[in-house]
PDB file of C-alpha atoms in Angstrom:
ATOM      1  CA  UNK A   1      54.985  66.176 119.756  1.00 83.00           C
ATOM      2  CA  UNK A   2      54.025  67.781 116.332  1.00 90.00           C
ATOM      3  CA  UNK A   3      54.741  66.300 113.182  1.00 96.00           C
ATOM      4  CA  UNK A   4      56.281  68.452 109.932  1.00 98.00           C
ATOM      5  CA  UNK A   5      55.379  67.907 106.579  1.00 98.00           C
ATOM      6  CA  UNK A   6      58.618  68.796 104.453  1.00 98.00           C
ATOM      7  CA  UNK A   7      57.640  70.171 101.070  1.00 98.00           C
ATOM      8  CA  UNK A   8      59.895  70.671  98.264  1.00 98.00           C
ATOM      9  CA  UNK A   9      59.071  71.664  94.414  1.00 98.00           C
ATOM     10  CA  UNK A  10      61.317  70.631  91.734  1.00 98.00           C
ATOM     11  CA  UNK A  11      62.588  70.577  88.381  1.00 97.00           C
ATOM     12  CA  UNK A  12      65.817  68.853  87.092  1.00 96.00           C
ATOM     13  CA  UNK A  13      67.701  68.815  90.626  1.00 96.00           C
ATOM     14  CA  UNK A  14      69.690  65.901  90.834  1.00 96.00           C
ATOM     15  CA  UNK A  15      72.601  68.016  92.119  1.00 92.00           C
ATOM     16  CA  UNK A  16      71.077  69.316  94.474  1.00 93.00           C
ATOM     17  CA  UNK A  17      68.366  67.483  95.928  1.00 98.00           C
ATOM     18  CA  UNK A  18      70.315  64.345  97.579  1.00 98.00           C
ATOM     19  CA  UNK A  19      72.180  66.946 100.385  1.00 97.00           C
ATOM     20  CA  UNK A  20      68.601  68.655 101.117  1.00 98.00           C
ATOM     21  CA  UNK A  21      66.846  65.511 100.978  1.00 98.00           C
ATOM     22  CA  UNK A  22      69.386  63.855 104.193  1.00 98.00           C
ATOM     23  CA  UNK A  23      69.371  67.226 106.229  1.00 98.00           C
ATOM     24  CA  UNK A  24      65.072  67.628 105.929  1.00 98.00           C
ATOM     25  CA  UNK A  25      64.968  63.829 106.779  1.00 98.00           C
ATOM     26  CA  UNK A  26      66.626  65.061 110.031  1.00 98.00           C
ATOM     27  CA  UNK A  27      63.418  66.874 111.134  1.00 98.00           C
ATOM     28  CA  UNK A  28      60.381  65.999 108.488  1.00 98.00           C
ATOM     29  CA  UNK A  29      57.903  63.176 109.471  1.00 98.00           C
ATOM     30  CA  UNK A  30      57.191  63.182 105.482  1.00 98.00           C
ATOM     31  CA  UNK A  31      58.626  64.697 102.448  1.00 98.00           C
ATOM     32  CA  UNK A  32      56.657  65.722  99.551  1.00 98.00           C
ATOM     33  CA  UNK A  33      58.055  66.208  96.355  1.00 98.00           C
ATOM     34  CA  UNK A  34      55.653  68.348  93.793  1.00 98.00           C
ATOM     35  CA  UNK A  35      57.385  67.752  90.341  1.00 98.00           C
ATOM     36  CA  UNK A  36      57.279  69.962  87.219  1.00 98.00           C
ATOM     37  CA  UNK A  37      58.232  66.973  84.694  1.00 98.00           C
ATOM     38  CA  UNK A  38      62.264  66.659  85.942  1.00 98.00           C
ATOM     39  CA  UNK A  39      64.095  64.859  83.023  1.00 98.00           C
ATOM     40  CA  UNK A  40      67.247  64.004  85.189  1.00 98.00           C
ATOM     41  CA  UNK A  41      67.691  62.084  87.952  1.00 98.00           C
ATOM     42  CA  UNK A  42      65.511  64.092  90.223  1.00 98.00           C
ATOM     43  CA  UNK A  43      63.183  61.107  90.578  1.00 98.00           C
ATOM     44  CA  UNK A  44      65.246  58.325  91.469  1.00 98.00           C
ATOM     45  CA  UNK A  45      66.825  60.698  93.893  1.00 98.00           C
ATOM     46  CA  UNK A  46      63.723  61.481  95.899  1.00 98.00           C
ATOM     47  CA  UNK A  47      62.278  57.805  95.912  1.00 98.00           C
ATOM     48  CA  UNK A  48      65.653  56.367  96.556  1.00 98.00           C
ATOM     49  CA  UNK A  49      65.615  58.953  99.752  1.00 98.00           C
ATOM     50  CA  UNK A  50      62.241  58.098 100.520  1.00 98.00           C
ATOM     51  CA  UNK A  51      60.216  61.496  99.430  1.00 98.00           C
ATOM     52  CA  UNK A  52      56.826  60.890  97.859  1.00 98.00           C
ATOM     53  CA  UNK A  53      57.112  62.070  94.668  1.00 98.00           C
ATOM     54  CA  UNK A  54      54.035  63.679  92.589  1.00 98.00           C
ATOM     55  CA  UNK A  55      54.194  64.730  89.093  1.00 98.00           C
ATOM     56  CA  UNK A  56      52.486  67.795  88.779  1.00 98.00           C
ATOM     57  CA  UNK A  57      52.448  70.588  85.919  1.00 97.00           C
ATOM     58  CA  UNK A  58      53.778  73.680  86.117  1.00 96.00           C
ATOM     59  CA  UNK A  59      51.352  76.007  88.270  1.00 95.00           C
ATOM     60  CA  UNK A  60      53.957  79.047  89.504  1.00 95.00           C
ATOM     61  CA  UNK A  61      56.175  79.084  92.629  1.00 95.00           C
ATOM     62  CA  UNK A  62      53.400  79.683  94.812  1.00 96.00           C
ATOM     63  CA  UNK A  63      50.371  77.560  93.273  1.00 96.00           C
ATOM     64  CA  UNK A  64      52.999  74.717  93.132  1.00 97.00           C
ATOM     65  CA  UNK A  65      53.933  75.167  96.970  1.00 97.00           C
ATOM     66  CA  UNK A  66      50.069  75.131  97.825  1.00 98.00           C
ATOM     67  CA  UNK A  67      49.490  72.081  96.055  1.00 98.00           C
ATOM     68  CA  UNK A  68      52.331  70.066  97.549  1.00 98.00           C
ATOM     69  CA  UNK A  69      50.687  71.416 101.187  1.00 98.00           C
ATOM     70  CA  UNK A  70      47.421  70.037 100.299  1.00 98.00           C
ATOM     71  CA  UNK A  71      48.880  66.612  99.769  1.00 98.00           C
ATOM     72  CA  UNK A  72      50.491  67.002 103.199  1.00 98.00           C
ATOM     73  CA  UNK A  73      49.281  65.000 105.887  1.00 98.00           C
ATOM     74  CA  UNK A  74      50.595  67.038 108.855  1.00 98.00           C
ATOM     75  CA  UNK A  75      49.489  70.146 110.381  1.00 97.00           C
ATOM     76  CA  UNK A  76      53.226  72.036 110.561  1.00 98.00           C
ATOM     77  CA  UNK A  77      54.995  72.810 106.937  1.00 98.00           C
ATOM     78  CA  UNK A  78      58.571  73.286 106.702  1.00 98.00           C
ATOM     79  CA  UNK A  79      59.566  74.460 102.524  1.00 98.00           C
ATOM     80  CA  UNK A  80      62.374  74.347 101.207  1.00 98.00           C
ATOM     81  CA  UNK A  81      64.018  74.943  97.811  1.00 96.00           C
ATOM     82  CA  UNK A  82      65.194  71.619  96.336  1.00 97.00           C
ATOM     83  CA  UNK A  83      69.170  73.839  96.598  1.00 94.00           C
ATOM     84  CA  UNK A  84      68.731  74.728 100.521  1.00 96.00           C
ATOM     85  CA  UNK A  85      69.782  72.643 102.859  1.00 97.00           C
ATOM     86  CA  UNK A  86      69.647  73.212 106.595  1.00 98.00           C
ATOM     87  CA  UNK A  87      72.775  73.348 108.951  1.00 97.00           C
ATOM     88  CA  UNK A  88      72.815  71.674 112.089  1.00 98.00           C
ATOM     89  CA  UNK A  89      72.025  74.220 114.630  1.00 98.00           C
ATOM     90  CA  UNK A  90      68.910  75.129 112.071  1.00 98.00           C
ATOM     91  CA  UNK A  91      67.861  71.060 112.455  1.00 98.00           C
ATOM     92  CA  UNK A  92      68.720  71.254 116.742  1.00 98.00           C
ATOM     93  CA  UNK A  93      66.000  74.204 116.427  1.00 98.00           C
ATOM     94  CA  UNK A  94      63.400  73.035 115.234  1.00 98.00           C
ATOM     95  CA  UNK A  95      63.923  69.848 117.085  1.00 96.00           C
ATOM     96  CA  UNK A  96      63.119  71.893 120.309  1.00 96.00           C
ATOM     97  CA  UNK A  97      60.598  72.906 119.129  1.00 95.00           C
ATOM     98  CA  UNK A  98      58.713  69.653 118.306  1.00 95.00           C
ATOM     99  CA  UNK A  99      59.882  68.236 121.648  1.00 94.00           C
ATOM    100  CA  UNK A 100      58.198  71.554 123.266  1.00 94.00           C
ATOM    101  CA  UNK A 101      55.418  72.359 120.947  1.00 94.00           C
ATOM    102  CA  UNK A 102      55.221  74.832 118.587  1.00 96.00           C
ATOM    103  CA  UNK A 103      53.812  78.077 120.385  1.00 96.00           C
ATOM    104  CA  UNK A 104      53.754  80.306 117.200  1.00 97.00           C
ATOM    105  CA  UNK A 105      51.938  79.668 113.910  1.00 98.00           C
ATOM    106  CA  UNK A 106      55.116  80.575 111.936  1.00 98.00           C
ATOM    107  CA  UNK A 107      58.875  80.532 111.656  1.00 98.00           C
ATOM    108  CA  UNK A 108      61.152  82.399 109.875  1.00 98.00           C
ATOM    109  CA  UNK A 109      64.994  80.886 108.893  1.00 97.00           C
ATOM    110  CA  UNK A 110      67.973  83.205 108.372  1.00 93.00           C
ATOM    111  CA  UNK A 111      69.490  82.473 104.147  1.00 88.00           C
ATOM    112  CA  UNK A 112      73.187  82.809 103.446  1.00 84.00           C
ATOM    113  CA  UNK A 113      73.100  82.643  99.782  1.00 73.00           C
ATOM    114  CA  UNK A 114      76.046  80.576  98.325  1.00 59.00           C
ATOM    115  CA  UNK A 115      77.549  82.329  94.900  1.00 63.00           C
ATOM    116  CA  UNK A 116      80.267  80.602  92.818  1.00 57.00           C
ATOM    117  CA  UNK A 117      81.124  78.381  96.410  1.00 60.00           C
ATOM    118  CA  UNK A 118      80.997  81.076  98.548  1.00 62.00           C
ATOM    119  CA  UNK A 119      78.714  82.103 100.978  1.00 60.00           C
ATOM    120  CA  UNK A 120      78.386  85.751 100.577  1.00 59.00           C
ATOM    121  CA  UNK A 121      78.941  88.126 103.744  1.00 60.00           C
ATOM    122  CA  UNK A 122      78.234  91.718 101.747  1.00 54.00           C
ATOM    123  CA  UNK A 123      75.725  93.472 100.360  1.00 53.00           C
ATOM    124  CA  UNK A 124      71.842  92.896  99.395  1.00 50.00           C
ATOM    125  CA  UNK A 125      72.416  89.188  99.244  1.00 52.00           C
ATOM    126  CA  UNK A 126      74.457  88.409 102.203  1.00 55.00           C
ATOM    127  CA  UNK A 127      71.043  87.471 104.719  1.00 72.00           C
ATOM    128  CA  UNK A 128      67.755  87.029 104.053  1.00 85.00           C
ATOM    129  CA  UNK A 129      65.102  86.113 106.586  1.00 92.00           C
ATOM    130  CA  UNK A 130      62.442  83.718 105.281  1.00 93.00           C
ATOM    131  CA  UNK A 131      59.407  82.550 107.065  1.00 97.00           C
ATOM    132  CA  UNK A 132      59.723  78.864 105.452  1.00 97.00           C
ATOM    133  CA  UNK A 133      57.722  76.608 109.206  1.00 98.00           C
ATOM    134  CA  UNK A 134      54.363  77.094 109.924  1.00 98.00           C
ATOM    135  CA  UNK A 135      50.561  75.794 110.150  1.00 98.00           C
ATOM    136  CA  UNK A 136      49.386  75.386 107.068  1.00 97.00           C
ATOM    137  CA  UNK A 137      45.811  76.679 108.358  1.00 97.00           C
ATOM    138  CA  UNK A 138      47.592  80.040 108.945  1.00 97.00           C
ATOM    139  CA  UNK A 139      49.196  81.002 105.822  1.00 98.00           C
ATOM    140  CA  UNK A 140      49.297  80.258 102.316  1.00 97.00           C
ATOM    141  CA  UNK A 141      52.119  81.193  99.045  1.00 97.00           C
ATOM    142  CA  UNK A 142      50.837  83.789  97.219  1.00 96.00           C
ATOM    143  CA  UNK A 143      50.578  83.729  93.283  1.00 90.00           C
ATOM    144  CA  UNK A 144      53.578  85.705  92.137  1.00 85.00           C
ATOM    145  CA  UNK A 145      55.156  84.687  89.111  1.00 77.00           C
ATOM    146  CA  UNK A 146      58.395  84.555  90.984  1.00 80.00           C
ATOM    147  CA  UNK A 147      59.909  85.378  94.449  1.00 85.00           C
ATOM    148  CA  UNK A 148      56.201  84.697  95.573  1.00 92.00           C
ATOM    149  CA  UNK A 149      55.821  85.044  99.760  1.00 95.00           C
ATOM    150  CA  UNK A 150      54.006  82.932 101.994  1.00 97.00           C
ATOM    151  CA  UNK A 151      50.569  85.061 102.969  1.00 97.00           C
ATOM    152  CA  UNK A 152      49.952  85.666 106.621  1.00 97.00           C
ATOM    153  CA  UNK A 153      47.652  88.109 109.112  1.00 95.00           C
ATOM    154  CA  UNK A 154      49.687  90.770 110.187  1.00 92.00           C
ATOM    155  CA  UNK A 155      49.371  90.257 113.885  1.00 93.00           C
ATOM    156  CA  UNK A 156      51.187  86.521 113.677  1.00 96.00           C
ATOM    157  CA  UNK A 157      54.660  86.848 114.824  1.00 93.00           C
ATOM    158  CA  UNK A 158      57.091  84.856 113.026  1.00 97.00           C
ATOM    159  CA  UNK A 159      60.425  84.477 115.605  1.00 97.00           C
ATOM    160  CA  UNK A 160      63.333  83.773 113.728  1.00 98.00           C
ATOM    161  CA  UNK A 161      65.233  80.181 114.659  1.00 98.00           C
ATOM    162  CA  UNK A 162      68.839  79.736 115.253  1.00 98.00           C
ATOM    163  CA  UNK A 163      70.812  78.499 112.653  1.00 97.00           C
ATOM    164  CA  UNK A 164      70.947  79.455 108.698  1.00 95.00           C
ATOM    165  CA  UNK A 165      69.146  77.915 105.654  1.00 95.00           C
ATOM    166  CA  UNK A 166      71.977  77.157 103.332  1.00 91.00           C
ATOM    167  CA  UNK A 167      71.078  78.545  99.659  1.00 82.00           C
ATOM    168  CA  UNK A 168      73.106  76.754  97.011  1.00 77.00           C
ATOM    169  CA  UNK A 169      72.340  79.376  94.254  1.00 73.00           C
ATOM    170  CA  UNK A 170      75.019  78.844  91.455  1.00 61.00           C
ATOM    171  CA  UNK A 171      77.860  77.123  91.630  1.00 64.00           C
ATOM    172  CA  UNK A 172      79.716  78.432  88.230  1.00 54.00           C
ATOM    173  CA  UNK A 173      79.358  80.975  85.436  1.00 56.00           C
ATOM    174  CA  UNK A 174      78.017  78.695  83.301  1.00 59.00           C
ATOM    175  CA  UNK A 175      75.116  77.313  85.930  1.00 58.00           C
ATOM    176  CA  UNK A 176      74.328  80.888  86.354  1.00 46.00           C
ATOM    177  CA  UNK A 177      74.184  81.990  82.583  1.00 55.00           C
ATOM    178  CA  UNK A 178      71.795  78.372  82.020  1.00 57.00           C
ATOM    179  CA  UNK A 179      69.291  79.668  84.525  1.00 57.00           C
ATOM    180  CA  UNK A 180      69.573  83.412  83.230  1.00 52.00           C
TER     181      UNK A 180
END
């Protein structure tokens, strides 16, 4: 059986990051936190979970990913945003495949993106498909300032599991005009 490294970047998620934390303990052999200087409870949170949880400057999206995969000590990388959580037929999936082996070098999740409570069903935000599993000696985030993308050869399928990777994006007007 394969291990996963879970790897999760963060900055002031204490709302978030307890839900995420108990469904990625549900598949990860280790979590690693990469932290941007959280002034919340985002800490406690992760320790009291169990996480290991590294203080590390602001690099970007992707140069932060990359350095919480080099402190990973499994092959296999599951990331996820510190507001995603993963349902249960997600968590049965990639339970096959550890108990099967992983015959692909990545995996792609379907997103329903959460807006105000809801999980929207219409237009350009209703599904995304992210590849968010895979060998870390296959791929790599790129450096994009934001909405970076995890680098791969072109001939590496990436199947898409069953199940959705719940995105938590704002819950109110005034969470969403903070982060604007």
């Amino acid at each position: 059986m394969e291990n996963i490294s879970v790897i999760i970047i963060t900055f002031n998620e204490e709302a978030n990051i307890g839900d995420t934390l108990d469904a990625a303990w549900k598949v990860a052999d280790e979590i690693i936190i990469a932290d941007s200087g959280s002034t919340d409870k985002t800490e406690e949170i992760c320790k009291m979970k169990g996480a290991t949880f590294i203080h590390q400057a602001w690099l970007g999206f992707g140069a932060q990913r990359n350095f919480a995969v080099s402190r990973s000590s499994n092959n296999f990388i599951l990331v996820l945003d510190a507001d995603e959580v993963m349902d249960e037929t997600l968590i049965v999936s990639i339970h096959e495949l550890k108990e099967k082996g992983f015959t692909e070098k990545i995996y792609a999740f379907q997103r329903r993106n959460s807006y105000y409570g809801k999980f929207i069903r219409h237009g350009m935000d209703k599904l995304e498909i992210k590849p968010r599993l895979y060998h870390k000696d296959f791929a790599a985030w790129d450096s994009k300032l934001v909405h970076e993308n995890l680098q791969y050869s072109a001939g590496i399928k990436a199947p898409v599991l069953k199940g959705y990777l719940l995105h938590y994006t704002y819950r109110n007007i005034a969470e969403h005009m903070a982060k604007m």
